[in-house]
Amino acid sequence: MKVKERHEIKEKYKWDLSIVYKNNAEWEKDYSAVSKALKGLLRFKGKMSESSDSLLRALKKKDEISRKFEKLASYAIRKSDEDTRNDENAKLKSKIFSLGAEFSEIASFFEPELILIGKGKIKKFINENDNLKVYRHYLDNVLRFKDHTLSVDEERIIASASEMISSPDKIHTILNNADIKFGNIKDEKGNVIELTKGNYGNYISSQDREVRKTTFMTLYQSYKDLKNTFAEILAANIKAVHFISKNKKFKSPLEMSLFHNKIDTSVYDNVINVVNKHLDNMYKYIEMKKKVLKLDEMHIYDFYVDLIKEYDIEYKYEDAVELIFNALKPLGEDYATKARKVFEERWIDVYENKGKLSGAYSSFGYDTPPYILLNYNGKLNSVSTIIHELGHSMHSYYASLIQPYVYHEYSIFVAEIASNVNEMLLNMYMQDNAKNKQEKLSLINDFLESIKGSIYRQVMFAEFEKIIYELEGDKQPLTENIFSEIYFELNKKYYGDNIVLDDEIRYEWMRIPHFYYQFYVYQYATGLTAAFYIARDLYKGKPGMREKYLNFLASGSSDYPLALLKKLGINMTSEEPMNRILEYFGEQIDEFNRLINEK
């Protein structure tokens, strides 16, 4: 189907940005005002410690400017994304990024100065000024960093070295995305195709086994050819992170990475330990996949073929929306009423048009709608994308309605919970209402693949990362052979004897960008685990869970992530939450086996 120009798409399927600004001229007026106001923040520099009123005025002025900046950014980014070819809108986006950099630079004195004021004096200010009480959690969080904040001169040295410290990530990005070439393969029809990172997913999941094998071997030969270069880049990154954590007086890079969200390192270790206890279910899954695919032996390159071809049904957009609201009934009327605003008040941009940004996302904003960008194609995965992004938007919307500005955002640790709760509810609802065996098998397959990818695979990454950082801490060498051998052995442990580990898999670590994000990937597993815990209780109608969950959505960042989850009855320091989802993973494998063998 031919992709339309934006003006050819009906207005009801396009987001309404006039809610934020009527036109670009109105935006420019606010932009000028914020640009001028920014420099006014500097008058608070060195003054916040003078009195509780001085501190309050500074914090309120920063929030006021930040709110206006956020509104400007929401409009500029949405305008650019709806047609990236439009130069006028591209200029708005460029201007807002420049303004954001200026804002960060000007406001950079705030948190170091708050730390210098000290806990005692800030506590005294809060006790004598009721209007400061709203900032108590924010200030407590800033002050937690006192023991890890250096002198002004030392902080300036580390800041000035930041570009050099971030170089490994930048070099890896360029090498992994621009410079590396993978050569050619033949597709299912014998056509010669240039293999790229963009089309690798299509060919590694091909129904033609020879295509899968050639794709796998061709890709990893290219990484093997550059193995020593990739090893040096990763080693440099590990050393740089160790340098920062040591100088910031953290016990380890892991502690430093988790400190921001007040996550104890035991949570990270717990995730790895629990998944390791449930590897038998992954082995059972692989054995099942081998039988369903009718393979004498299963190789890593067979791992990404769907057990069941996607259930081929078209969902009209309006039908998809109706399906979504049926699936979300366990969340109640209040949630449904708020969620309908997304569709009725045009907070969503539905169809692809020429120049539109690809993919999908949900935005956030205190004074703007939580807009959703889609490129809807009528397939089930596109329906899942709507309900996923709707989860993000409702999380943002509830938090913005209830919280003061300072707490309206939420941490990365909890960011994927609301979106995954929605996807889980959709999967559970559709499984229970499947029209035939093929549809149910397809839905179970979707769930199994999500657990394989977001829990088992990501936790394997997390364990790899922990091991290689500990090597540097123990002053052990970091070489390509060591990285590759550790990675190969982890694959052997996580996937067991039912799969043939082709030697090429030892080079997979080279292509994973997340190893430059420092202990990030475990959050995919914790987010999905918490989402399942909530969704299962919601779907079963467990008393009190709906109210607790809506309160969680409305909490924003008013408390630390683990504390917010505890209010839902989820203790991420225990094994129980992950046991729940991994045991259900095993039950779903058994159900798939039962259905596939049913006469």
JSON list of C-alpha atoms in Angstrom, two decimals, residues 488-599:
[
{"chain": "A", "resi": 488, "resn": "PHE", "atom": "CA", "xyz": [30.25, -18.86, 25.32]},
{"chain": "A", "resi": 489, "resn": "GLU", "atom": "CA", "xyz": [30.12, -20.62, 28.70]},
{"chain": "A", "resi": 490, "resn": "LEU", "atom": "CA", "xyz": [27.13, -18.49, 29.77]},
{"chain": "A", "resi": 491, "resn": "ASN", "atom": "CA", "xyz": [25.28, -19.47, 26.60]},
{"chain": "A", "resi": 492, "resn": "LYS", "atom": "CA", "xyz": [26.04, -23.09, 27.42]},
{"chain": "A", "resi": 493, "resn": "LYS", "atom": "CA", "xyz": [24.67, -22.65, 30.94]},
{"chain": "A", "resi": 494, "resn": "TYR", "atom": "CA", "xyz": [21.53, -20.71, 29.98]},
{"chain": "A", "resi": 495, "resn": "TYR", "atom": "CA", "xyz": [20.51, -22.84, 26.97]},
{"chain": "A", "resi": 496, "resn": "GLY", "atom": "CA", "xyz": [21.69, -26.30, 27.98]},
{"chain": "A", "resi": 497, "resn": "ASP", "atom": "CA", "xyz": [22.46, -29.45, 26.03]},
{"chain": "A", "resi": 498, "resn": "ASN", "atom": "CA", "xyz": [19.42, -29.38, 23.73]},
{"chain": "A", "resi": 499, "resn": "ILE", "atom": "CA", "xyz": [20.97, -26.73, 21.53]},
{"chain": "A", "resi": 500, "resn": "VAL", "atom": "CA", "xyz": [24.15, -26.85, 19.47]},
{"chain": "A", "resi": 501, "resn": "LEU", "atom": "CA", "xyz": [26.32, -23.88, 20.35]},
{"chain": "A", "resi": 502, "resn": "ASP", "atom": "CA", "xyz": [27.94, -22.86, 17.09]},
{"chain": "A", "resi": 503, "resn": "ASP", "atom": "CA", "xyz": [31.32, -21.33, 17.81]},
{"chain": "A", "resi": 504, "resn": "GLU", "atom": "CA", "xyz": [30.26, -18.03, 16.24]},
{"chain": "A", "resi": 505, "resn": "ILE", "atom": "CA", "xyz": [27.97, -17.25, 19.21]},
{"chain": "A", "resi": 506, "resn": "ARG", "atom": "CA", "xyz": [31.04, -16.48, 21.30]},
{"chain": "A", "resi": 507, "resn": "TYR", "atom": "CA", "xyz": [31.32, -13.19, 19.37]},
{"chain": "A", "resi": 508, "resn": "GLU", "atom": "CA", "xyz": [27.76, -12.01, 20.03]},
{"chain": "A", "resi": 509, "resn": "TRP", "atom": "CA", "xyz": [28.80, -9.78, 22.96]},
{"chain": "A", "resi": 510, "resn": "MET", "atom": "CA", "xyz": [30.52, -7.49, 20.45]},
{"chain": "A", "resi": 511, "resn": "ARG", "atom": "CA", "xyz": [27.23, -6.33, 18.92]},
{"chain": "A", "resi": 512, "resn": "ILE", "atom": "CA", "xyz": [25.33, -5.62, 22.17]},
{"chain": "A", "resi": 513, "resn": "PRO", "atom": "CA", "xyz": [25.21, -1.83, 22.81]},
{"chain": "A", "resi": 514, "resn": "HIS", "atom": "CA", "xyz": [23.73, -2.31, 26.30]},
{"chain": "A", "resi": 515, "resn": "PHE", "atom": "CA", "xyz": [27.13, -3.36, 27.65]},
{"chain": "A", "resi": 516, "resn": "TYR", "atom": "CA", "xyz": [28.01, 0.35, 27.42]},
{"chain": "A", "resi": 517, "resn": "TYR", "atom": "CA", "xyz": [24.99, 1.39, 29.55]},
{"chain": "A", "resi": 518, "resn": "GLN", "atom": "CA", "xyz": [26.44, -0.03, 32.80]},
{"chain": "A", "resi": 519, "resn": "PHE", "atom": "CA", "xyz": [24.18, -2.55, 34.52]},
{"chain": "A", "resi": 520, "resn": "TYR", "atom": "CA", "xyz": [21.02, -1.47, 32.73]},
{"chain": "A", "resi": 521, "resn": "VAL", "atom": "CA", "xyz": [19.69, -4.71, 31.26]},
{"chain": "A", "resi": 522, "resn": "TYR", "atom": "CA", "xyz": [18.56, -6.41, 34.48]},
{"chain": "A", "resi": 523, "resn": "GLN", "atom": "CA", "xyz": [15.73, -3.86, 34.60]},
{"chain": "A", "resi": 524, "resn": "TYR", "atom": "CA", "xyz": [14.07, -5.52, 31.60]},
{"chain": "A", "resi": 525, "resn": "ALA", "atom": "CA", "xyz": [13.68, -8.61, 33.78]},
{"chain": "A", "resi": 526, "resn": "THR", "atom": "CA", "xyz": [12.56, -6.79, 36.94]},
{"chain": "A", "resi": 527, "resn": "GLY", "atom": "CA", "xyz": [10.08, -4.65, 34.99]},
{"chain": "A", "resi": 528, "resn": "LEU", "atom": "CA", "xyz": [8.46, -7.63, 33.28]},
{"chain": "A", "resi": 529, "resn": "THR", "atom": "CA", "xyz": [8.43, -9.57, 36.55]},
{"chain": "A", "resi": 530, "resn": "ALA", "atom": "CA", "xyz": [6.63, -6.79, 38.44]},
{"chain": "A", "resi": 531, "resn": "ALA", "atom": "CA", "xyz": [4.22, -6.29, 35.52]},
{"chain": "A", "resi": 532, "resn": "PHE", "atom": "CA", "xyz": [3.25, -9.97, 35.51]},
{"chain": "A", "resi": 533, "resn": "TYR", "atom": "CA", "xyz": [2.74, -9.95, 39.29]},
{"chain": "A", "resi": 534, "resn": "ILE", "atom": "CA", "xyz": [0.35, -7.00, 38.97]},
{"chain": "A", "resi": 535, "resn": "ALA", "atom": "CA", "xyz": [-1.43, -8.14, 35.79]},
{"chain": "A", "resi": 536, "resn": "ARG", "atom": "CA", "xyz": [-2.06, -11.65, 37.11]},
{"chain": "A", "resi": 537, "resn": "ASP", "atom": "CA", "xyz": [-3.66, -10.29, 40.29]},
{"chain": "A", "resi": 538, "resn": "LEU", "atom": "CA", "xyz": [-5.68, -7.73, 38.33]},
{"chain": "A", "resi": 539, "resn": "TYR", "atom": "CA", "xyz": [-6.92, -10.34, 35.87]},
{"chain": "A", "resi": 540, "resn": "LYS", "atom": "CA", "xyz": [-7.94, -12.67, 38.68]},
{"chain": "A", "resi": 541, "resn": "GLY", "atom": "CA", "xyz": [-9.70, -9.79, 40.43]},
{"chain": "A", "resi": 542, "resn": "LYS", "atom": "CA", "xyz": [-7.60, -9.91, 43.59]},
{"chain": "A", "resi": 543, "resn": "PRO", "atom": "CA", "xyz": [-9.20, -7.50, 46.11]},
{"chain": "A", "resi": 544, "resn": "GLY", "atom": "CA", "xyz": [-7.31, -4.25, 46.53]},
{"chain": "A", "resi": 545, "resn": "MET", "atom": "CA", "xyz": [-4.83, -4.71, 43.67]},
{"chain": "A", "resi": 546, "resn": "ARG", "atom": "CA", "xyz": [-6.60, -2.27, 41.31]},
{"chain": "A", "resi": 547, "resn": "GLU", "atom": "CA", "xyz": [-6.56, 0.53, 43.88]},
{"chain": "A", "resi": 548, "resn": "LYS", "atom": "CA", "xyz": [-2.94, -0.16, 44.80]},
{"chain": "A", "resi": 549, "resn": "TYR", "atom": "CA", "xyz": [-1.93, -0.19, 41.15]},
{"chain": "A", "resi": 550, "resn": "LEU", "atom": "CA", "xyz": [-3.67, 3.09, 40.32]},
{"chain": "A", "resi": 551, "resn": "ASN", "atom": "CA", "xyz": [-1.96, 4.64, 43.34]},
{"chain": "A", "resi": 552, "resn": "PHE", "atom": "CA", "xyz": [1.34, 3.32, 41.99]},
{"chain": "A", "resi": 553, "resn": "LEU", "atom": "CA", "xyz": [0.69, 5.00, 38.63]},
{"chain": "A", "resi": 554, "resn": "ALA", "atom": "CA", "xyz": [-0.08, 8.24, 40.45]},
{"chain": "A", "resi": 555, "resn": "SER", "atom": "CA", "xyz": [3.08, 8.10, 42.57]},
{"chain": "A", "resi": 556, "resn": "GLY", "atom": "CA", "xyz": [5.56, 9.26, 39.92]},
{"chain": "A", "resi": 557, "resn": "SER", "atom": "CA", "xyz": [8.93, 9.59, 41.64]},
{"chain": "A", "resi": 558, "resn": "SER", "atom": "CA", "xyz": [7.54, 10.60, 45.05]},
{"chain": "A", "resi": 559, "resn": "ASP", "atom": "CA", "xyz": [9.30, 7.59, 46.59]},
{"chain": "A", "resi": 560, "resn": "TYR", "atom": "CA", "xyz": [12.11, 5.21, 45.67]},
{"chain": "A", "resi": 561, "resn": "PRO", "atom": "CA", "xyz": [11.27, 2.41, 43.19]},
{"chain": "A", "resi": 562, "resn": "LEU", "atom": "CA", "xyz": [11.57, -0.51, 45.61]},
{"chain": "A", "resi": 563, "resn": "ALA", "atom": "CA", "xyz": [9.38, 1.30, 48.15]},
{"chain": "A", "resi": 564, "resn": "LEU", "atom": "CA", "xyz": [6.72, 1.94, 45.49]},
{"chain": "A", "resi": 565, "resn": "LEU", "atom": "CA", "xyz": [6.69, -1.75, 44.53]},
{"chain": "A", "resi": 566, "resn": "LYS", "atom": "CA", "xyz": [6.45, -2.84, 48.18]},
{"chain": "A", "resi": 567, "resn": "LYS", "atom": "CA", "xyz": [3.16, -0.91, 48.42]},
{"chain": "A", "resi": 568, "resn": "LEU", "atom": "CA", "xyz": [1.91, -3.27, 45.71]},
{"chain": "A", "resi": 569, "resn": "GLY", "atom": "CA", "xyz": [3.05, -6.27, 47.72]},
{"chain": "A", "resi": 570, "resn": "ILE", "atom": "CA", "xyz": [6.09, -6.84, 45.49]},
{"chain": "A", "resi": 571, "resn": "ASN", "atom": "CA", "xyz": [9.38, -7.37, 47.27]},
{"chain": "A", "resi": 572, "resn": "MET", "atom": "CA", "xyz": [12.10, -7.37, 44.64]},
{"chain": "A", "resi": 573, "resn": "THR", "atom": "CA", "xyz": [14.73, -8.37, 47.21]},
{"chain": "A", "resi": 574, "resn": "SER", "atom": "CA", "xyz": [12.94, -11.74, 47.56]},
{"chain": "A", "resi": 575, "resn": "GLU", "atom": "CA", "xyz": [12.69, -14.63, 45.11]},
{"chain": "A", "resi": 576, "resn": "GLU", "atom": "CA", "xyz": [8.89, -14.76, 45.09]},
{"chain": "A", "resi": 577, "resn": "PRO", "atom": "CA", "xyz": [8.07, -12.27, 42.28]},
{"chain": "A", "resi": 578, "resn": "MET", "atom": "CA", "xyz": [10.45, -13.86, 39.77]},
{"chain": "A", "resi": 579, "resn": "ASN", "atom": "CA", "xyz": [9.44, -17.35, 40.86]},
{"chain": "A", "resi": 580, "resn": "ARG", "atom": "CA", "xyz": [5.86, -16.45, 39.91]},
{"chain": "A", "resi": 581, "resn": "ILE", "atom": "CA", "xyz": [6.57, -15.47, 36.32]},
{"chain": "A", "resi": 582, "resn": "LEU", "atom": "CA", "xyz": [9.12, -18.22, 35.66]},
{"chain": "A", "resi": 583, "resn": "GLU", "atom": "CA", "xyz": [6.79, -20.89, 37.03]},
{"chain": "A", "resi": 584, "resn": "TYR", "atom": "CA", "xyz": [4.03, -19.50, 34.78]},
{"chain": "A", "resi": 585, "resn": "PHE", "atom": "CA", "xyz": [6.52, -19.68, 31.88]},
{"chain": "A", "resi": 586, "resn": "GLY", "atom": "CA", "xyz": [6.78, -23.40, 32.58]},
{"chain": "A", "resi": 587, "resn": "GLU", "atom": "CA", "xyz": [2.97, -23.74, 32.74]},
{"chain": "A", "resi": 588, "resn": "GLN", "atom": "CA", "xyz": [2.63, -21.99, 29.38]},
{"chain": "A", "resi": 589, "resn": "ILE", "atom": "CA", "xyz": [5.17, -24.38, 27.83]},
{"chain": "A", "resi": 590, "resn": "ASP", "atom": "CA", "xyz": [3.08, -27.30, 29.12]},
{"chain": "A", "resi": 591, "resn": "GLU", "atom": "CA", "xyz": [-0.10, -25.74, 27.71]},
{"chain": "A", "resi": 592, "resn": "PHE", "atom": "CA", "xyz": [1.55, -25.19, 24.34]},
{"chain": "A", "resi": 593, "resn": "ASN", "atom": "CA", "xyz": [2.69, -28.82, 24.29]},
{"chain": "A", "resi": 594, "resn": "ARG", "atom": "CA", "xyz": [-0.81, -30.01, 25.20]},
{"chain": "A", "resi": 595, "resn": "LEU", "atom": "CA", "xyz": [-2.44, -27.98, 22.43]},
{"chain": "A", "resi": 596, "resn": "ILE", "atom": "CA", "xyz": [0.11, -28.83, 19.74]},
{"chain": "A", "resi": 597, "resn": "ASN", "atom": "CA", "xyz": [-0.30, -32.56, 20.47]},
{"chain": "A", "resi": 598, "resn": "GLU", "atom": "CA", "xyz": [-4.09, -32.37, 20.70]},
{"chain": "A", "resi": 599, "resn": "LYS", "atom": "CA", "xyz": [-5.84, -34.40, 18.01]}
]
